[in-house]
Coordinates of C-alpha atoms and ligand atoms in Angstrom, one line a residue:
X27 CA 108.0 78.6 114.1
X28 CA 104.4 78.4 113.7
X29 CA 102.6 80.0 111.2
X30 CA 100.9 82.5 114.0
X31 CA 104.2 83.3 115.7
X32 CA 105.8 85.7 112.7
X33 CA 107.2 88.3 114.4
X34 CA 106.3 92.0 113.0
X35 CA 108.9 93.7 110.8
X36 CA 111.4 95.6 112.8
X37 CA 111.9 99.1 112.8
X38 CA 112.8 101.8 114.8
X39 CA 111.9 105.0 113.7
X40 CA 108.1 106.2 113.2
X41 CA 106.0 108.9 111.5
X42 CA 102.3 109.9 111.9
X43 CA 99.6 109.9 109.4
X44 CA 97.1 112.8 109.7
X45 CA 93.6 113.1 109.0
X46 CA 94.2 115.9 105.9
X47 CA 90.5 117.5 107.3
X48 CA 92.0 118.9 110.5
X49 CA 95.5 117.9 110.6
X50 CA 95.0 115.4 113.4
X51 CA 97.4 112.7 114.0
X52 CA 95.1 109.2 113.4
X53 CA 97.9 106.7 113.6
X54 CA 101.7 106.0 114.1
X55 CA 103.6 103.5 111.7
X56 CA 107.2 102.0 111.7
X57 CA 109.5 103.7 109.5
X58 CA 110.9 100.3 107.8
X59 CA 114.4 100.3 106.6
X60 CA 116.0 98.3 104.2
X61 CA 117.0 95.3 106.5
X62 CA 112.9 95.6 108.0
X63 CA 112.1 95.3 104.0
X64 CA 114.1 92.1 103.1
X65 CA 113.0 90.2 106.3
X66 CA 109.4 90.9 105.2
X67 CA 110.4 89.9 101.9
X68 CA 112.3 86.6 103.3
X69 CA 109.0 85.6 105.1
X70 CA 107.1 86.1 102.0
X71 CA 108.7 83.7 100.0
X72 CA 108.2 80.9 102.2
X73 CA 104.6 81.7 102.5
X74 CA 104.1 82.5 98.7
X75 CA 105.6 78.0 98.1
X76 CA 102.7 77.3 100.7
X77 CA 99.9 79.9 99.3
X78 CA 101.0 78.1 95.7
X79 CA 100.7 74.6 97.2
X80 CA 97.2 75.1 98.2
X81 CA 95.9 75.6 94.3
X82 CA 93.3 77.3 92.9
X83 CA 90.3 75.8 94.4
X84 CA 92.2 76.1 97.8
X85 CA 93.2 79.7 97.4
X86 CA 89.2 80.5 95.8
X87 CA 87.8 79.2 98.9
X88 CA 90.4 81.7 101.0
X89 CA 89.5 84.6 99.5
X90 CA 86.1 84.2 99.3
X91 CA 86.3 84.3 103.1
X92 CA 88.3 87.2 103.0
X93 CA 85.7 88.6 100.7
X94 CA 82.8 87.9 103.3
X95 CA 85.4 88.8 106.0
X96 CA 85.9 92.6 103.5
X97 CA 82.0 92.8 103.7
X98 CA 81.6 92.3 107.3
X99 CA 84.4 95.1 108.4
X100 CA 83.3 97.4 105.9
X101 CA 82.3 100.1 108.7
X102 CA 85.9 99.8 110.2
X103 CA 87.4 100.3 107.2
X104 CA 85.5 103.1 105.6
X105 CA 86.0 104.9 109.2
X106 CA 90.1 104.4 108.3
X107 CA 89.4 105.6 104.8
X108 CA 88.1 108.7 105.3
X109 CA 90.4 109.4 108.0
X110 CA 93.5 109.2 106.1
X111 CA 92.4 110.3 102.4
X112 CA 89.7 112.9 104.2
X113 CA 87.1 111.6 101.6
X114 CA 83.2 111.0 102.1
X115 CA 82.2 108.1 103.7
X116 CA 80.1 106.8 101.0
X117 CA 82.8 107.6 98.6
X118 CA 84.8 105.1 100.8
X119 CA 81.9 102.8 100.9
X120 CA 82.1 103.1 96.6
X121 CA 86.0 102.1 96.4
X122 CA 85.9 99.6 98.9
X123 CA 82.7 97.8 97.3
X124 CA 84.1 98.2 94.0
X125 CA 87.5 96.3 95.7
X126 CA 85.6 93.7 97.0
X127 CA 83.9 92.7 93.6
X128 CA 86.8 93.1 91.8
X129 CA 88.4 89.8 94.7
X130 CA 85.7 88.0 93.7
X131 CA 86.4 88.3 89.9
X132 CA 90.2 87.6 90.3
X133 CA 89.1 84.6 92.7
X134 CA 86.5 83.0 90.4
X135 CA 88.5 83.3 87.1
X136 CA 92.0 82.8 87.9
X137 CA 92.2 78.9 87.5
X138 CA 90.3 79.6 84.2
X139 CA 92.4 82.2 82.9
X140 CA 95.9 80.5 84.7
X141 CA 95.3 77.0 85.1
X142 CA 97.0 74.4 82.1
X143 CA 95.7 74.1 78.8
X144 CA 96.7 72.2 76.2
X145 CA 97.8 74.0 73.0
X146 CA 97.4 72.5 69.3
X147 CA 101.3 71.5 68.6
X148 CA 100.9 72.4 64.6
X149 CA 101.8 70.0 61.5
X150 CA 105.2 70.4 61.8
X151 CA 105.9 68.7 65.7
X152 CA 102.7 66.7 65.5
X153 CA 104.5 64.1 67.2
X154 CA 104.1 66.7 70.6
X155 CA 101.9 67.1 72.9
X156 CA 101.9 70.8 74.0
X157 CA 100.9 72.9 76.8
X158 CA 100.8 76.1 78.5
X159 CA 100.7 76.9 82.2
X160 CA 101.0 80.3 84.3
X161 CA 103.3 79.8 87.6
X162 CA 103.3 82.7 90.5
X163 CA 106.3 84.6 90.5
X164 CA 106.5 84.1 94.2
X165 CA 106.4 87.6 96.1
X166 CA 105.0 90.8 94.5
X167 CA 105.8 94.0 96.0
X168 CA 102.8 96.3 95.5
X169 CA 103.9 100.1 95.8
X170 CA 100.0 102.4 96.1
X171 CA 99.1 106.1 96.0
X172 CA 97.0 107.4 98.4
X173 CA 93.9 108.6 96.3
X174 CA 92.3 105.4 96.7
X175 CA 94.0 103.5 99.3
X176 CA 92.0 100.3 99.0
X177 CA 90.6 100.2 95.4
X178 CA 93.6 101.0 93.6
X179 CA 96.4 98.7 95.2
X180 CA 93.9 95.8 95.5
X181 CA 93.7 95.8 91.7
X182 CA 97.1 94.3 92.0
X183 CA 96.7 92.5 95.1
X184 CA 93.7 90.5 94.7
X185 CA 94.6 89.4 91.4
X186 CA 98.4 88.8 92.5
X187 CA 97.0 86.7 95.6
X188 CA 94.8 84.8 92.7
X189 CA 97.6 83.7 91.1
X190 CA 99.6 82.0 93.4
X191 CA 101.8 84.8 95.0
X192 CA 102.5 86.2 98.5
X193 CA 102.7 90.4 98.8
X194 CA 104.5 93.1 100.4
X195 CA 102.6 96.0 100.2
X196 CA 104.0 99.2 100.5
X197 CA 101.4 101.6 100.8
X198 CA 101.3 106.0 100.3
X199 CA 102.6 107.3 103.6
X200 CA 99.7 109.5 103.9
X201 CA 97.5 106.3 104.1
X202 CA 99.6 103.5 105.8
X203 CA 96.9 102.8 108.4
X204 CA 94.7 101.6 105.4
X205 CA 97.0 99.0 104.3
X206 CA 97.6 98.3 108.3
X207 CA 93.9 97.2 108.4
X208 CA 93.5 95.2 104.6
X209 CA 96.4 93.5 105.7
X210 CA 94.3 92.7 109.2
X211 CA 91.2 91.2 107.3
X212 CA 93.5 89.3 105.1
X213 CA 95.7 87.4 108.0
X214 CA 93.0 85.7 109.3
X215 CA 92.2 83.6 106.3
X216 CA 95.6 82.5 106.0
X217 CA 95.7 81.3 110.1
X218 CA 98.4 84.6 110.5
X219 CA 101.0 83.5 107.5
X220 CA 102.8 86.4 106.2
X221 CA 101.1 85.7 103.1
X222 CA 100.2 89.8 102.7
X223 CA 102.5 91.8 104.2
X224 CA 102.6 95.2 104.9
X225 CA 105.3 97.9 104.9
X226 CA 105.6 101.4 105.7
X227 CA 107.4 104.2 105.3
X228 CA 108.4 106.7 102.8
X229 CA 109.9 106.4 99.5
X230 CA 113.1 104.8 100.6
X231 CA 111.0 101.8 101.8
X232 CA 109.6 101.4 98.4
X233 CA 113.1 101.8 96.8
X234 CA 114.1 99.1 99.4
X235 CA 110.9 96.7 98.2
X236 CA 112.2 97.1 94.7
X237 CA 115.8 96.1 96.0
X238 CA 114.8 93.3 98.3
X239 CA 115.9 90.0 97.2
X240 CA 113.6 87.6 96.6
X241 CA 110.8 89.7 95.0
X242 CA 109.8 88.3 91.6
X243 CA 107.7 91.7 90.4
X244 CA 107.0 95.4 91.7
X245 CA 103.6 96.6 90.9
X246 CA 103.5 100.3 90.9
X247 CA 100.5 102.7 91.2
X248 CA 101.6 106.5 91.6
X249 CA 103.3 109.5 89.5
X250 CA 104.6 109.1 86.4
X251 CA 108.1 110.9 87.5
X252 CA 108.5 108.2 91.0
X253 CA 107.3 105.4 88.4
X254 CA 110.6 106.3 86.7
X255 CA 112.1 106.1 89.7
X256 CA 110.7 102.6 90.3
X257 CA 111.9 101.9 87.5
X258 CA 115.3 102.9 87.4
X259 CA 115.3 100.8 90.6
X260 CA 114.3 97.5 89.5
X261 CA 116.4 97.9 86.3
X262 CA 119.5 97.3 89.0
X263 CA 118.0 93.3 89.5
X264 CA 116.0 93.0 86.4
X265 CA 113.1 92.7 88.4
X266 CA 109.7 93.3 86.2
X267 CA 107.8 95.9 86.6
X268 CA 104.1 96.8 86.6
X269 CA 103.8 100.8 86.0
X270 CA 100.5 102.5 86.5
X271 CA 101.0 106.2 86.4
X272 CA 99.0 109.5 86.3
X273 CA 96.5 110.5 83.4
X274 CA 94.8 113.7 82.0
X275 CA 91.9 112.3 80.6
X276 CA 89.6 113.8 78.4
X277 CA 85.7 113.6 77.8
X278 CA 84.5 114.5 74.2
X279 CA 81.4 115.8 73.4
X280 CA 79.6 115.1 70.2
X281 CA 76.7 116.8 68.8
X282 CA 74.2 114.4 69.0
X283 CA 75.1 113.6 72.8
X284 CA 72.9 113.8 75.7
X285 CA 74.4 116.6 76.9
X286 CA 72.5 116.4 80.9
X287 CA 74.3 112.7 80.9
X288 CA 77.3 114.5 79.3
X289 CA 77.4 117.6 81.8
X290 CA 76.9 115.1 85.0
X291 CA 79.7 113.0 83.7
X292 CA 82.2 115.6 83.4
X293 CA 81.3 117.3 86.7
X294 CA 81.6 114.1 88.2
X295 CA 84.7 113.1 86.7
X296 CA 86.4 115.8 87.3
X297 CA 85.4 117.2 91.0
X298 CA 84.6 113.5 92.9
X299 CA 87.2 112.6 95.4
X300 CA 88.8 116.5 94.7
X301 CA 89.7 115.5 91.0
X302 CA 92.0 112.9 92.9
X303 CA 91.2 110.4 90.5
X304 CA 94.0 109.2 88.1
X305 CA 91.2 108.1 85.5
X306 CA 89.7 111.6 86.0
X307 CA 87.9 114.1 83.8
X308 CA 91.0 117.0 83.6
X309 CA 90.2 118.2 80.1
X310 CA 86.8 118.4 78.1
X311 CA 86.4 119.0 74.4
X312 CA 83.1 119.5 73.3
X313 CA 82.0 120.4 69.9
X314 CA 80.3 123.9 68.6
X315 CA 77.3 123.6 68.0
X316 CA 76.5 122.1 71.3
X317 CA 79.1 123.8 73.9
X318 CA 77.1 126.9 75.3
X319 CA 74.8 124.4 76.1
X320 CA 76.6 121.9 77.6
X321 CA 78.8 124.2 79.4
X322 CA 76.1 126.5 81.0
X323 CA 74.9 122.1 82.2
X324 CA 78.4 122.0 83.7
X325 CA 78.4 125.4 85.2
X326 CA 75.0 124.7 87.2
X327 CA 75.8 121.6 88.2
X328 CA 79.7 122.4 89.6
X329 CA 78.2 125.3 91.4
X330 CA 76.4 123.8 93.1
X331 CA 79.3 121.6 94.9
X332 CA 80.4 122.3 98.0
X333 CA 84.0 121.3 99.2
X334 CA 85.1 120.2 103.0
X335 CA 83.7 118.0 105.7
X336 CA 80.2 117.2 104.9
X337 CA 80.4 118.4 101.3
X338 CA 80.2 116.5 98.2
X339 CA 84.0 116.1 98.3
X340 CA 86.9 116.3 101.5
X341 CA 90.2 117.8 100.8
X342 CA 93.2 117.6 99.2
X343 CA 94.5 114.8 100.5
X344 CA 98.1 115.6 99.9
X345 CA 98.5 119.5 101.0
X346 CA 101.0 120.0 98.7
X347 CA 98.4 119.1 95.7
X348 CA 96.6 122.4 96.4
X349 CA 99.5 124.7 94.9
X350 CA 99.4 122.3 91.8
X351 CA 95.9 123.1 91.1
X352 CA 96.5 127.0 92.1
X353 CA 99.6 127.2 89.8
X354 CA 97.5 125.0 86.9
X355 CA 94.4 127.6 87.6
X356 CA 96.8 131.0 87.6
X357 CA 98.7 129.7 84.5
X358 CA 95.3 129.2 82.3
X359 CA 93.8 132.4 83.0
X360 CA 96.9 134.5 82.7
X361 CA 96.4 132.5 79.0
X362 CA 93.5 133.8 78.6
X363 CA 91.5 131.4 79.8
X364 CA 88.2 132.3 81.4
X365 CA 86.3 131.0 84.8
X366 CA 83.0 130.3 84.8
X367 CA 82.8 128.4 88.2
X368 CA 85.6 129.4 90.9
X369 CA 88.5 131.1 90.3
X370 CA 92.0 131.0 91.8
X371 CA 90.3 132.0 95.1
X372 CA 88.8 128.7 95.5
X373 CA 92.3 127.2 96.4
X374 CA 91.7 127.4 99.9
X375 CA 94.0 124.6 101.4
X376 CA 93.1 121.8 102.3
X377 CA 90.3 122.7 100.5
X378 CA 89.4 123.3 96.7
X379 CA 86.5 123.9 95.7
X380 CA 84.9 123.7 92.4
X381 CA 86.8 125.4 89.5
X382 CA 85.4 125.4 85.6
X383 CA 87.8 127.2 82.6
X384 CA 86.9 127.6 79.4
X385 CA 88.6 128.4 76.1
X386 CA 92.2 127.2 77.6
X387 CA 95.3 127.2 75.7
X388 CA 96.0 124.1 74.7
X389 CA 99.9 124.5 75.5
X390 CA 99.4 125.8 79.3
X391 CA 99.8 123.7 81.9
X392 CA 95.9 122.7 82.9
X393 CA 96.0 121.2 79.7
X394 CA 99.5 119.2 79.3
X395 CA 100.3 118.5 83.0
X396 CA 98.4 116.0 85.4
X397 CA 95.8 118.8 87.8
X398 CA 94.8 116.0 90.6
X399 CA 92.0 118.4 91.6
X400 CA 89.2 119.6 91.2
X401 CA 89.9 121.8 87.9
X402 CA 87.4 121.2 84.8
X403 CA 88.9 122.4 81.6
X404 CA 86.5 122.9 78.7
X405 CA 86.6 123.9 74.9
X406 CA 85.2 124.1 72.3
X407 CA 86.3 122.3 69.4
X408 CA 84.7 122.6 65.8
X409 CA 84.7 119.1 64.6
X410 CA 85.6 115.9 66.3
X411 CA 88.7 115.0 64.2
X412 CA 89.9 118.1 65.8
X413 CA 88.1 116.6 69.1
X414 CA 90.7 113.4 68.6
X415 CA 93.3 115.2 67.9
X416 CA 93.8 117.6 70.8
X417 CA 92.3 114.2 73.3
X418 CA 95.2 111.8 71.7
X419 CA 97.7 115.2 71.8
X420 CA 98.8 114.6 75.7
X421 CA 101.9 112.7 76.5
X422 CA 99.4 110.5 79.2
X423 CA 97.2 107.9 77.4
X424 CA 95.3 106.3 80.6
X425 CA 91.3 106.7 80.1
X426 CA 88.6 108.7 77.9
X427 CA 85.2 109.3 77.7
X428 CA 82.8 110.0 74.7
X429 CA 79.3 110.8 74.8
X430 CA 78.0 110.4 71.1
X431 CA 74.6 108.3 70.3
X432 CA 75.5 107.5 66.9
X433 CA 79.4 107.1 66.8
X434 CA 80.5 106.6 70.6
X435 CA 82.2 103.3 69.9
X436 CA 83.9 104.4 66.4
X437 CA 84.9 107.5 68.7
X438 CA 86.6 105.4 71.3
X439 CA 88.6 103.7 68.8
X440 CA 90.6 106.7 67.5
X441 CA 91.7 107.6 71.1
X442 CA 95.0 106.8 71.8
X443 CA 94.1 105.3 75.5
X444 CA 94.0 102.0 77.7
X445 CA 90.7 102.3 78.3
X446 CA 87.6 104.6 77.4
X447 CA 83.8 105.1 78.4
X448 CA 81.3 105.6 75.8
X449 CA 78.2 107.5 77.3
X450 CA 79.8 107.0 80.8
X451 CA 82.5 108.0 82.9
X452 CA 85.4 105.9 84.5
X453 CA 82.9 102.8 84.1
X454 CA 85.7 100.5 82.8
X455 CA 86.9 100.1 86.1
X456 CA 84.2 99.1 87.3
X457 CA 84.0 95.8 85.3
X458 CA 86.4 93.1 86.5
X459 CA 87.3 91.4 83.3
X460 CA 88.5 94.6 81.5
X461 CA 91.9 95.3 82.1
X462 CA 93.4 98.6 83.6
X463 CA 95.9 100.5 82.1
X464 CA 97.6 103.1 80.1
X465 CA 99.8 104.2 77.3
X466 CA 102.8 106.9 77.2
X467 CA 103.7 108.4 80.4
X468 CA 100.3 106.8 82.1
X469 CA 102.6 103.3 82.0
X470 CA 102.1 100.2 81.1
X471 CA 101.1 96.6 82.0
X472 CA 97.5 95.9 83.4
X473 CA 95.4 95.5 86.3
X474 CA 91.9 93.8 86.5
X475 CA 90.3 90.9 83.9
X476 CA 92.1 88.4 82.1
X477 CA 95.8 90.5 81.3
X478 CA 95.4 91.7 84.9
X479 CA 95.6 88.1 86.0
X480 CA 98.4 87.0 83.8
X481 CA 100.5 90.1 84.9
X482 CA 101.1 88.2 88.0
X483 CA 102.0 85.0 86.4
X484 CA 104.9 83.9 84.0
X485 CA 103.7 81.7 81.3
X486 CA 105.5 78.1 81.0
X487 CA 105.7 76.0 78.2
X488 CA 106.0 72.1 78.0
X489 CA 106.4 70.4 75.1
X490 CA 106.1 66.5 75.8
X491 CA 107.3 64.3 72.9
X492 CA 104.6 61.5 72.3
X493 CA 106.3 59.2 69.5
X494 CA 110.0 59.5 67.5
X495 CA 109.7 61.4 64.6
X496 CA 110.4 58.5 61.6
X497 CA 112.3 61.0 59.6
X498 CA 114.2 63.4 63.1
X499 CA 114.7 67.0 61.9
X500 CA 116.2 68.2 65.0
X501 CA 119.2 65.4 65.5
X502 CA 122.6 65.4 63.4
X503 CA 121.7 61.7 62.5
X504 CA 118.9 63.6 60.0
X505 CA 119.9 63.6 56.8
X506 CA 119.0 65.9 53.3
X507 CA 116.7 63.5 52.3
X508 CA 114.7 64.4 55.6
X509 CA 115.0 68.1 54.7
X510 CA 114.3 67.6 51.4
X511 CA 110.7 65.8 53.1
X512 CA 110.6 68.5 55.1
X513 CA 110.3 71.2 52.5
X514 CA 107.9 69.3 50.3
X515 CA 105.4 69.4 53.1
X516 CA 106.6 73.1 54.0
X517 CA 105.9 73.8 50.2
X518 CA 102.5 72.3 49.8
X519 CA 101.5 74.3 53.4
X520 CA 102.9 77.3 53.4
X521 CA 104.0 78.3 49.5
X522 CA 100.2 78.7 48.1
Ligands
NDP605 P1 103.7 109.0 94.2 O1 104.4 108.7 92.9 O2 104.2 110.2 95.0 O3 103.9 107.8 95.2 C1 103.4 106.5 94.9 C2 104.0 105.5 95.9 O4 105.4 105.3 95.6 C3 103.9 105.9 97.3 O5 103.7 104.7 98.1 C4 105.3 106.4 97.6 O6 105.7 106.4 98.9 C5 106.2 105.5 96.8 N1 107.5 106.0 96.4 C6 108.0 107.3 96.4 N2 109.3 107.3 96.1 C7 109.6 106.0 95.8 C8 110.8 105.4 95.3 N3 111.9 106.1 95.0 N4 110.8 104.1 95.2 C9 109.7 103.3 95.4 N5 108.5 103.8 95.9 C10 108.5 105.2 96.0 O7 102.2 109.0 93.9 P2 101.0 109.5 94.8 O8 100.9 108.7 96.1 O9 101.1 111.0 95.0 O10 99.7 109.1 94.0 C11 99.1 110.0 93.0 C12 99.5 109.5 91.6 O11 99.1 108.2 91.4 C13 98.9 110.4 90.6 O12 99.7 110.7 89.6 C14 97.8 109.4 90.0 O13 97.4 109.7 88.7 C15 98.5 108.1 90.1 N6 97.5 107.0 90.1 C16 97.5 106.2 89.1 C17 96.6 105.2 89.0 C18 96.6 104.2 87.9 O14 96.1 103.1 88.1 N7 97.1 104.5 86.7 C19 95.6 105.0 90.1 C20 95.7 105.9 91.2 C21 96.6 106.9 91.2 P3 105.4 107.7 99.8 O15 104.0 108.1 99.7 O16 105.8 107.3 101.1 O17 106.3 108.8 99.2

């Protein structure tokens, strides 16, 4: 068979996606079962030994064309984007450029960051010469949300196609025709091998990628209670997992903060792409002496937003979000919480627009649970240890931001977080070589930089004996005089 003649994944059963705007159907996909999942898997393997065999230089050169071929198609795929996730089409345009810069990072630095190096082989086994090198796993099954359909799964992909593997992706049945048309771009560097792969479906076709045989790692963007799930699943094969979860990030303000920067930031991070952001603004804690300010900022600026086609933000992508945010909304006002933008009333499926609470318990649920919409919680806080503590109180630990001009940075280092923005919002993932990630129920493992690289790789050691060792520790013809050696030097190295 010819690398051009693979023949698409079987299935027989289909579902539709919708565009969540107007409830149009925009595509049809195959519903692929178990048996649909391991072929796709089978394929992948052979074509993850040849996609290894090219090496880095090889495999740079690839997807730097893929990267020029990402550039060119950009108006194709933005048009798919914001049909399936209902999104602006320059906040398409934003995650797909931000996708395409992070392929060129993973590209350019994964022979640095993978290829062999030689490691110092200490006093003791001078006689060695050591080294370290990071081999593919093979196939990676990438399982992605629907929130951002390109950017988020891509921060697997890329770098898992950097390192040497072939993929499966599985992507959000709400946005299947998005990982139909990355998968498009991609075939044509590889001349039509079933190096990336997609498959679609529901949930039981991601269970089934995390079964398949042959699959060397699942890497899992979605909720915190499927990432169990996914879990749970690969436990059955001890495959490794990659878990990146929800978040309810918080933004602190300090007094000395430049609270239009601040206000724009939270707004922002909060209401763009509906609050459908896992590294979100959900919760704000801003101090005193600053917060009438700073909130009456916020409160002008979410005001004016407008939600639904043409506004500054589309819908809930997933219909069933928009009770979520109702519920969270209901719950903090019955708590005395109180609106100063929007109101429960602005839960007008499949829109939501703009909704800013102040003074919120912090036991009810728009504090604790994950709102994925476009629901600003503010309050005020009297000092910023108690600022840390009620950020850091959450059981998610994915992002944070601070805006402080004098202590931002000792700020972000008492947050218990994978990744935090000082006088910014959500910028870390824009930066390629800083890695991804969260703590506590936001997961763990990492995407992007350097550790997003080597998540996709298994490190292998080699130690290669240059001379015999005049006096062998590690061979019964030793004898207690070597020992005895052997301590001396042990003594004089390590025992001062
Ligand atoms: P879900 O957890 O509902 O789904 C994620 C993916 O898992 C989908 O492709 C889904 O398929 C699939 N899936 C569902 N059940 C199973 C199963 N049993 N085994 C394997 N796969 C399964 O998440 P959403 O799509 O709703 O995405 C939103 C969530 O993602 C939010 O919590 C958000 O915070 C988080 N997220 C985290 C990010 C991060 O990097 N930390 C980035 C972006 C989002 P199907 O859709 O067909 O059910």
């Amino acid at each position: 068979m010819t690398a051009t003649d693979v023949p698409p994944v079987p299935a027989t059963a289909t579902f539709e996606s919708l565009d969540p705007r107007t409830g149009d159907v925009v595509g049809t996909h195959p519903v692929h079962d178990a048996v649909a999942v391991e072929a796709a898997v089978a394929r992948a393997v052979g074509a993850a030994q040849w996609w290894d065999g090219l090496g880095h230089a090889e495999r740079r050169r690839r997807l730097a064309a893929w990267r020029v071929a990402l550039v060119h198609k950009t108006d194709d795929l933005v048009h798919v984007i914001a049909e399936e996730t209902g999104k602006p089409l320059d906040d398409a345009r934003l995650e797909l450029v931000l996708a395409i810069d992070h392929l060129d990072w993973a590209a350019k630095h994964a022979e640095k960051v993978l290829g062999t190096r030689k490691v110092a082989p200490g006093l003791l086994m001078g006689n060695q010469a050591a080294s370290l090198t990071y081999r593919p796993f093979g196939v990676i099954g990438v399982i992605g949300p629907w929130n951002y359909p390109v950017f988020t799964p891509m921060g697997s992909i890329a770098y898992a196609l950097a390192a040497g593997n072939a993929v499966v992706l599985k992507p959000s049945e709400l946005t299947p025709g998005v990982g139909v048309a990355l998968a498009d771009t991609f075939a044509e560097i590889v001349d039509g091998r079933p190096v990336l792969q997609v498959v679609t479906g529901f949930g039981e076709t991601g269970a089934a990628l995390c079964r398949a045989p042959g699959v060397g790692k699942i890497a899992f963007t979605g909720s915190t209670a499927t990432g169990k799930r996914v879990m749970a699943t690969c436990a059955e094969t001890l495959t490794p997992v990659l878990v990146e979860c929800g978040g309810k990030d918080p933004l602190i303000v300090d007094v000395d903060a430049d609270l239009d920067a601040a206000a724009d930031a939270a707004v922002w991070g909060g209401m763009s792409n509906a609050g459908q952001t896992c590294a979100g603004v959900e919760r704000v804690y801003v101090l005193e002496a600053v917060a009438e300010e700073f909130t009456a900022k916020v409160v002008a600026l979410a005001r004016g937003l407008r939600a639904g086609t043409g506004g500054e933000y589309g819908p809930m992508t997933m219909p069933a979000q928009a009770e979520v945010v109702r519920r969270h909304v209901e719950d903090a006002l019955a708590r005395g919480g109180r609106a100063v933008v929007g109101g429960a009333e602005s839960v007008q499926p499949p829109f939501v627009e703009p909704v800013v609470i102040v003074d919120v318990p912090e036991d009810s649920a728009a504090v604790t649970e994950e709102t994925f919409g476009p629901l600003l919680v503010v309050n005020r806080v009297p000092d910023l240890d108690e600022a840390v503590r009620r950020a850091n109180a959450g059981r998610y630990g994915l992002g944070a931001s601070v805006f402080s001009r004098a202590r931002g940075e000792e700020i972000a280092g008492r947050l218990r977080c994978g990744m935090v923005s000082v006088n910014g919002v959500i910028s870390f993932a824009g930066i390629p070589g800083l890695p991804f990630g969260g703590v506590g129920d936001s997961g763990f493992g990492r995407i992007h930089g350097e550790d997003g690289l080597r998540e996709f790789a298994r490190p292998q050691a080699v130690a290669r004996q240059r001379f015999r060792l005049p006096v062998p520790v590690t061979s019964f013809s030793r004898t207690s005089r070597t020992m005895k050696a052997l301590l001396g030097v042990v003594r004089v190295r390590h025992g001062r």
